[in-house]
Structures are given as structure tokens and as C-alpha cells.
Amino acid sequence: MGKNISALIAGLIFGIGLTVSQMVNPEKVRAFLDVFGNWDPSLAFVMGAALLVTAIGYRLVWARSSPVFATKFQVPGNRTVDARLAIGAILFGAGWGLVGLCPGPALAAIIIGGSPAFMFLGAMIAGILVFELSPLNGRKAAPAR
Amino acid sequence: MENFTPVSASIGGALIGLSAVLLMALNGRIAGISGVFSGTLFAESGDRIWRGLFIIGLMAGPLVVMTLTGHTPAFEITSNVPLILVGGLLVGFGTRLGSGCTSGHGVCGLSRLSPRSMVSVALFMAAGMATVAIANMLIGG
């Protein structure tokens, strides 16, 4: 119960942050990526402020023995850079640059973005499904019945 | 450098950081949107409801801002339909293959100095910047 309410509140704060910072506006994002043209560096401040708060906050949190509503902190332990990571990041960056939406804003923009936002989210879900239903997902195939 | 908005950008960024810290402090989880969202369908069954609620909260964010300020947040998109569809496919597939996006690698991963996240962020930033530069060249933007 606590776990679910805390997730709802954390999600809401995240969505408000994306809106206030204008990460939900595709042209604002593309103007940030347009370093060789009419560059708008605003979104570097989004990343900078988020990193500052998270870097300090995580360290304070990890000084405790466990989270409030769970038994342990689940932090990825994999530190190996591989081709999947690199190719995935490049494909993601290309899509981000084409439209100006990454996954958080694509979800948050659904209420304000009309049909373009719906089309993008639909295509994004299709991309997720292609990955998750392919052998690339890393899970063992379901046993035959 | 028109439309430079460092103050609202910093406030919004701090809220995103606060959300990431809360999710770690309370639930012990990384606030990576692509992973949280994909897990609403593909995580183990007991691990799905909190993900769905996080996403519902995220989607309600703009509504709260609209209610408080009385203004609809700006949403301008110039890409045509084929580009929107290709972009969405690339973002969905790429973030899963690369195990994260702007939030999971960008905010959560960099803040804990993960080498994978440093490489991911450098590559997706470079790819995004190159894509915008090439697109602008082709359409003469």
C-alpha cells in the first residue's frame, strides 16, 4: 500500500518537473539539441539541477539500511559497457532528435499534445513490444505447453 | 539563444531529482521511465502495480500544472507523421536495448557515476544533436 502511494506521488512530482522545465515541449528539446544552429541551452539546467539533487539525495538515502517500503535498494550492478548499450543509446538519441520526445515526456504530453503525442506514444510502445517480444530481451523463452 | 529559461528549467530539474530520490528512499527503485513503463507489462506480476501508479502520476503532472497556473503547457511539434512514427519506434526500441533513457541513465545513472550511464548519455546526446543538425540541413532549417 505504502509502496503504491509513494510511487504515485513520485510519478506526479516527476510529471510536474517535466512540465515546469518544458521537457514536454518537443521544439524546446530540439532547440537544446540544435547546438550547431539556434541553440537554447535551457535543458542543460534541467539535467544539472536534477543531477545535483539526485547525487546528494541518493547518498543521504543510501546511508540508511533499507528503503521505507521495501527490503532493499535495487540498484543496477552491471558496469560493463557493451554493444547493446551503445547501439540502443544511438537509436534512442536518433529518435529523440527526430521528434524531441523521450519516454517520460512522451507519456506526460499525452494530455496536452493531441494526436501527434498519441501517435508518438503508440509507436514508442510498438518499439518496446518489438524488443520485449524478441529474443533480444534476455529472458528465457516461456516453456512450451 | 532566444527563449532561454534557466530558472524554470532548474526548478523543473530539481523536482525530477526530488522524485528520483523519493522513489529510492521509499521504494528502493531507480526512476528510469523507460524501464518503469515497460515493466508495467513485462515485470513480474507483484511488481507491476506501483509502476502503473507511477506512470499515472507522471501523466497527471501537466494537469496539475494547468490547474495551478491556468495555462496549458506549450507543446509544439514540427515533425510530420512518418517522422513521428519512426522516432517513436526508435525511442521505444533503443531505450529497451540500451537499458535506459534520459531519466534512468541521464539522471539516476550519472548521479551514481555508473560507467554504462556515462557512455549511454554521451552517445544519445551526440546522436540527438547529429540528428537535429542533419534534419535542419535537409530541410534548410
Tab-separated table of C-alpha atoms in Angstrom:
chain	number	residue	atom	x	y	z
A	1	MET	CA	0.000	0.000	0.000
A	2	GLY	CA	2.692	2.486	1.027
A	3	LYS	CA	4.767	1.355	-1.923
A	4	ASN	CA	1.948	2.155	-4.344
A	5	ILE	CA	1.054	5.560	-2.898
A	6	SER	CA	4.705	6.617	-2.810
A	7	ALA	CA	5.089	5.604	-6.469
A	8	LEU	CA	2.018	7.650	-7.431
A	9	ILE	CA	3.370	10.720	-5.605
A	10	ALA	CA	6.883	10.299	-7.038
A	11	GLY	CA	5.379	9.966	-10.529
A	12	LEU	CA	3.296	13.092	-10.037
A	13	ILE	CA	6.324	15.125	-8.908
A	14	PHE	CA	8.263	13.801	-11.907
A	15	GLY	CA	5.447	14.830	-14.270
A	16	ILE	CA	5.228	18.311	-12.720
A	17	GLY	CA	9.012	18.647	-13.108
A	18	LEU	CA	8.855	17.663	-16.780
A	19	THR	CA	6.087	20.216	-17.352
A	20	VAL	CA	7.657	23.128	-15.435
A	21	SER	CA	11.004	22.559	-17.161
A	22	GLN	CA	9.292	22.347	-20.613
A	23	MET	CA	10.807	18.929	-21.319
A	24	VAL	CA	7.268	18.099	-22.531
A	25	ASN	CA	7.632	20.587	-25.405
A	26	PRO	CA	9.295	18.794	-28.365
A	27	GLU	CA	10.523	22.016	-30.017
A	28	LYS	CA	12.148	23.143	-26.743
A	29	VAL	CA	14.027	19.830	-26.626
A	30	ARG	CA	15.069	20.021	-30.273
A	31	ALA	CA	16.288	23.604	-29.709
A	32	PHE	CA	18.510	22.231	-26.915
A	33	LEU	CA	19.882	19.577	-29.271
A	34	ASP	CA	20.428	22.197	-32.026
A	35	VAL	CA	23.957	23.059	-30.891
A	36	PHE	CA	25.089	23.997	-34.409
A	37	GLY	CA	22.068	26.252	-35.029
A	38	ASN	CA	19.886	28.442	-32.825
A	39	TRP	CA	20.911	26.728	-29.589
A	40	ASP	CA	18.726	27.051	-26.467
A	41	PRO	CA	20.822	25.701	-23.550
A	42	SER	CA	17.897	25.743	-21.048
A	43	LEU	CA	17.553	21.994	-20.784
A	44	ALA	CA	21.148	21.664	-19.595
A	45	PHE	CA	19.814	23.333	-16.435
A	46	VAL	CA	17.142	20.626	-16.125
A	47	MET	CA	19.818	17.958	-16.223
A	48	GLY	CA	22.167	19.934	-13.958
A	49	ALA	CA	19.576	20.586	-11.253
A	50	ALA	CA	18.213	17.030	-11.404
A	51	LEU	CA	21.720	15.590	-11.099
A	52	LEU	CA	22.638	17.832	-8.188
A	53	VAL	CA	19.531	16.878	-6.195
A	54	THR	CA	19.818	13.181	-7.050
A	55	ALA	CA	23.563	12.879	-6.377
A	56	ILE	CA	23.199	14.417	-2.908
A	57	GLY	CA	19.843	12.764	-2.178
A	58	TYR	CA	20.958	9.244	-3.158
A	59	ARG	CA	23.935	9.456	-0.815
A	60	LEU	CA	21.754	10.548	2.098
A	61	VAL	CA	19.258	7.772	1.291
A	62	TRP	CA	21.902	5.055	0.964
A	63	ALA	CA	23.253	5.924	4.402
A	64	ARG	CA	20.101	4.217	5.691
A	65	SER	CA	19.956	0.434	5.850
A	66	SER	CA	16.849	-0.036	3.670
A	67	PRO	CA	14.038	1.837	1.900
A	68	VAL	CA	10.884	2.644	3.874
A	69	PHE	CA	8.510	0.338	1.943
A	70	ALA	CA	10.905	-2.321	0.614
A	71	THR	CA	13.547	-4.646	1.999
A	72	LYS	CA	16.472	-3.445	-0.107
A	73	PHE	CA	17.715	-0.822	-2.551
A	74	GLN	CA	17.638	-2.190	-6.112
A	75	VAL	CA	20.476	-0.558	-7.999
A	76	PRO	CA	21.855	-1.993	-11.270
A	77	GLY	CA	25.188	-3.693	-10.579
A	78	ASN	CA	26.210	-4.145	-14.221
A	79	ARG	CA	29.187	-1.893	-15.027
A	80	THR	CA	30.149	-3.453	-18.378
A	81	VAL	CA	29.801	-1.272	-21.448
A	82	ASP	CA	28.702	-3.464	-24.354
A	83	ALA	CA	27.411	-3.136	-27.917
A	84	ARG	CA	23.752	-3.383	-26.881
A	85	LEU	CA	24.140	-0.403	-24.584
A	86	ALA	CA	25.890	1.648	-27.269
A	87	ILE	CA	23.586	0.740	-30.175
A	88	GLY	CA	20.497	1.223	-28.025
A	89	ALA	CA	21.665	4.682	-26.925
A	90	ILE	CA	22.398	5.749	-30.517
A	91	LEU	CA	18.987	4.533	-31.803
A	92	PHE	CA	17.256	6.257	-28.891
A	93	GLY	CA	19.190	9.503	-29.495
A	94	ALA	CA	18.277	9.484	-33.194
A	95	GLY	CA	14.562	9.090	-32.381
A	96	TRP	CA	14.816	11.767	-29.673
A	97	GLY	CA	16.377	14.181	-32.163
A	98	LEU	CA	13.831	13.413	-34.903
A	99	VAL	CA	10.818	14.333	-32.768
A	100	GLY	CA	12.002	15.891	-29.490
A	101	LEU	CA	10.332	13.419	-27.135
A	102	CYS	CA	11.936	10.872	-24.798
A	103	PRO	CA	9.891	8.307	-22.806
A	104	GLY	CA	8.916	10.437	-19.755
A	105	PRO	CA	7.708	13.444	-21.768
A	106	ALA	CA	6.054	11.142	-24.328
A	107	LEU	CA	3.817	9.842	-21.514
A	108	ALA	CA	3.344	13.183	-19.755
A	109	ALA	CA	2.465	15.008	-23.014
A	110	ILE	CA	-0.463	12.725	-23.809
A	111	ILE	CA	-2.956	15.102	-22.182
A	112	ILE	CA	-1.631	18.277	-23.829
A	113	GLY	CA	-0.186	17.009	-27.120
A	114	GLY	CA	-3.221	15.858	-29.113
A	115	SER	CA	-2.906	13.354	-31.935
A	116	PRO	CA	0.873	13.795	-32.568
A	117	ALA	CA	1.513	12.827	-28.935
A	118	PHE	CA	-0.773	9.786	-29.272
A	119	MET	CA	0.954	8.690	-32.478
A	120	PHE	CA	4.393	9.016	-30.892
A	121	LEU	CA	3.390	7.093	-27.768
A	122	GLY	CA	1.776	4.361	-29.892
A	123	ALA	CA	4.931	3.988	-31.969
A	124	MET	CA	7.081	4.029	-28.818
A	125	ILE	CA	5.003	1.220	-27.293
A	126	ALA	CA	5.346	-0.704	-30.578
A	127	GLY	CA	9.145	-0.273	-30.344
A	128	ILE	CA	9.101	-1.558	-26.746
A	129	LEU	CA	6.973	-4.554	-27.791
A	130	VAL	CA	9.306	-5.393	-30.682
A	131	PHE	CA	12.168	-5.540	-28.191
A	132	GLU	CA	10.370	-7.347	-25.370
A	133	LEU	CA	8.828	-9.989	-27.631
A	134	SER	CA	12.100	-10.662	-29.471
A	135	PRO	CA	14.928	-12.922	-28.279
A	136	LEU	CA	16.892	-9.731	-27.502
A	137	ASN	CA	15.005	-9.260	-24.218
A	138	GLY	CA	17.371	-11.554	-22.334
A	139	ARG	CA	14.622	-13.503	-20.599
A	140	LYS	CA	14.424	-17.214	-21.100
A	141	ALA	CA	11.671	-18.212	-23.516
A	142	ALA	CA	8.486	-19.428	-21.868
A	143	PRO	CA	8.418	-23.227	-21.636
A	144	ALA	CA	6.308	-24.945	-24.281
A	145	ARG	CA	2.986	-26.230	-23.024
B	1	MET	CA	19.733	31.938	-27.665
B	2	GLU	CA	16.083	33.039	-27.764
B	3	ASN	CA	13.600	31.589	-25.250
B	4	PHE	CA	16.365	30.854	-22.712
B	5	THR	CA	14.582	29.742	-19.499
B	6	PRO	CA	17.214	28.696	-16.931
B	7	VAL	CA	15.070	29.366	-13.826
B	8	SER	CA	12.033	27.236	-14.749
B	9	ALA	CA	14.408	24.620	-16.178
B	10	SER	CA	16.305	24.416	-12.870
B	11	ILE	CA	13.121	24.256	-10.782
B	12	GLY	CA	11.704	21.514	-13.009
B	13	GLY	CA	15.001	19.632	-12.932
B	14	ALA	CA	15.133	19.823	-9.131
B	15	LEU	CA	11.601	18.343	-8.983
B	16	ILE	CA	12.695	15.478	-11.257
B	17	GLY	CA	15.644	14.881	-8.912
B	18	LEU	CA	13.340	15.005	-5.880
B	19	SER	CA	11.125	12.368	-7.494
B	20	ALA	CA	14.122	10.107	-8.134
B	21	VAL	CA	15.316	10.497	-4.526
B	22	LEU	CA	11.826	9.791	-3.120
B	23	LEU	CA	11.406	6.642	-5.197
B	24	MET	CA	14.790	5.387	-3.954
B	25	ALA	CA	14.193	6.389	-0.308
B	26	LEU	CA	10.692	4.916	-0.107
B	27	ASN	CA	10.678	2.019	-2.590
B	28	GLY	CA	14.382	1.403	-3.255
B	29	ARG	CA	13.895	1.830	-7.001
B	30	ILE	CA	15.577	3.711	-9.836
B	31	ALA	CA	13.298	6.301	-11.504
B	32	GLY	CA	14.038	5.276	-15.075
B	33	ILE	CA	10.900	5.956	-17.067
B	34	SER	CA	11.535	3.559	-19.960
B	35	GLY	CA	12.154	0.702	-17.527
B	36	VAL	CA	9.295	1.573	-15.164
B	37	PHE	CA	6.887	1.883	-18.099
B	38	SER	CA	7.968	-1.292	-19.886
B	39	GLY	CA	7.706	-3.132	-16.557
B	40	THR	CA	4.002	-2.268	-16.237
B	41	LEU	CA	3.576	-5.083	-18.781
B	42	PHE	CA	6.735	-7.161	-18.538
B	43	ALA	CA	7.808	-7.123	-14.870
B	44	GLU	CA	6.861	-9.956	-12.510
B	45	SER	CA	3.197	-9.719	-11.545
B	46	GLY	CA	3.740	-8.400	-7.995
B	47	ASP	CA	5.993	-5.693	-9.368
B	48	ARG	CA	3.539	-4.046	-11.771
B	49	ILE	CA	1.035	-2.013	-9.749
B	50	TRP	CA	3.487	0.546	-8.345
B	51	ARG	CA	4.827	1.034	-11.868
B	52	GLY	CA	1.352	1.716	-13.243
B	53	LEU	CA	0.660	4.214	-10.472
B	54	PHE	CA	3.978	5.991	-11.072
B	55	ILE	CA	3.039	6.354	-14.765
B	56	ILE	CA	-0.475	7.608	-13.892
B	57	GLY	CA	1.086	10.214	-11.583
B	58	LEU	CA	3.530	11.197	-14.327
B	59	MET	CA	0.691	11.665	-16.837
B	60	ALA	CA	-1.254	13.760	-14.335
B	61	GLY	CA	1.687	16.163	-13.884
B	62	PRO	CA	0.723	18.544	-16.716
B	63	LEU	CA	-2.895	18.599	-15.449
B	64	VAL	CA	-1.742	19.751	-12.015
B	65	VAL	CA	0.411	22.494	-13.566
B	66	MET	CA	-2.530	23.568	-15.773
B	67	THR	CA	-4.847	23.723	-12.768
B	68	LEU	CA	-2.412	25.710	-10.642
B	69	THR	CA	-1.290	28.199	-13.300
B	70	GLY	CA	-4.360	28.412	-15.543
B	71	HIS	CA	-2.122	27.985	-18.611
B	72	THR	CA	-1.870	24.980	-20.895
B	73	PRO	CA	1.822	23.995	-21.154
B	74	ALA	CA	3.310	24.623	-24.612
B	75	PHE	CA	3.516	21.631	-26.926
B	76	GLU	CA	4.954	22.420	-30.373
B	77	ILE	CA	5.899	19.661	-32.751
B	78	THR	CA	7.213	20.219	-36.280
B	79	SER	CA	7.891	16.611	-37.330
B	80	ASN	CA	5.500	15.130	-39.887
B	81	VAL	CA	3.598	11.882	-39.280
B	82	PRO	CA	6.176	9.454	-40.765
B	83	LEU	CA	8.955	11.071	-38.707
B	84	ILE	CA	6.831	10.907	-35.541
B	85	LEU	CA	6.216	7.187	-36.090
B	86	VAL	CA	9.862	6.390	-36.900
B	87	GLY	CA	11.023	8.483	-33.936
B	88	GLY	CA	8.657	6.703	-31.558
B	89	LEU	CA	9.782	3.264	-32.735
B	90	LEU	CA	13.448	4.217	-32.322
B	91	VAL	CA	12.883	5.667	-28.845
B	92	GLY	CA	10.910	2.623	-27.664
B	93	PHE	CA	13.261	0.008	-29.085
B	94	GLY	CA	16.504	1.916	-28.396
B	95	THR	CA	15.754	2.633	-24.741
B	96	ARG	CA	14.981	-1.036	-24.072
B	97	LEU	CA	18.023	-2.340	-25.970
B	98	GLY	CA	20.233	0.235	-24.216
B	99	SER	CA	18.606	-0.369	-20.794
B	100	GLY	CA	17.536	3.203	-20.134
B	101	CYS	CA	16.793	6.724	-21.256
B	102	THR	CA	17.242	10.336	-20.190
B	103	SER	CA	15.997	9.569	-16.666
B	104	GLY	CA	17.447	6.128	-15.871
B	105	HIS	CA	20.863	6.724	-17.409
B	106	GLY	CA	20.831	10.534	-17.537
B	107	VAL	CA	19.673	11.430	-14.022
B	108	CYS	CA	19.867	8.284	-11.879
B	109	GLY	CA	22.884	6.656	-13.571
B	110	LEU	CA	25.108	9.728	-13.873
B	111	SER	CA	24.394	10.756	-10.279
B	112	ARG	CA	25.842	7.447	-9.079
B	113	LEU	CA	28.730	7.638	-11.590
B	114	SER	CA	27.774	4.478	-13.484
B	115	PRO	CA	30.203	3.920	-16.391
B	116	ARG	CA	27.406	2.433	-18.526
B	117	SER	CA	25.281	5.524	-17.986
B	118	MET	CA	28.158	7.878	-18.865
B	119	VAL	CA	28.627	6.087	-22.198
B	120	SER	CA	24.876	5.962	-22.839
B	121	VAL	CA	24.354	9.678	-22.170
B	122	ALA	CA	27.342	10.688	-24.322
B	123	LEU	CA	26.022	8.567	-27.203
B	124	PHE	CA	22.352	9.535	-27.070
B	125	MET	CA	23.225	13.227	-26.713
B	126	ALA	CA	25.613	13.013	-29.674
B	127	ALA	CA	23.087	11.059	-31.749
B	128	GLY	CA	20.313	13.547	-30.891
B	129	MET	CA	22.478	16.552	-31.760
B	130	ALA	CA	23.655	14.952	-35.022
B	131	THR	CA	20.065	14.051	-35.987
B	132	VAL	CA	18.815	17.613	-35.403
B	133	ALA	CA	21.784	19.061	-37.353
B	134	ILE	CA	21.213	16.703	-40.305
B	135	ALA	CA	17.424	17.252	-40.277
B	136	ASN	CA	17.911	21.024	-40.285
B	137	MET	CA	20.406	20.772	-43.138
B	138	LEU	CA	17.974	18.682	-45.226
B	139	ILE	CA	15.001	20.971	-44.701
B	140	GLY	CA	17.155	24.123	-44.642
B	141	GLY	CA	16.093	24.982	-41.074
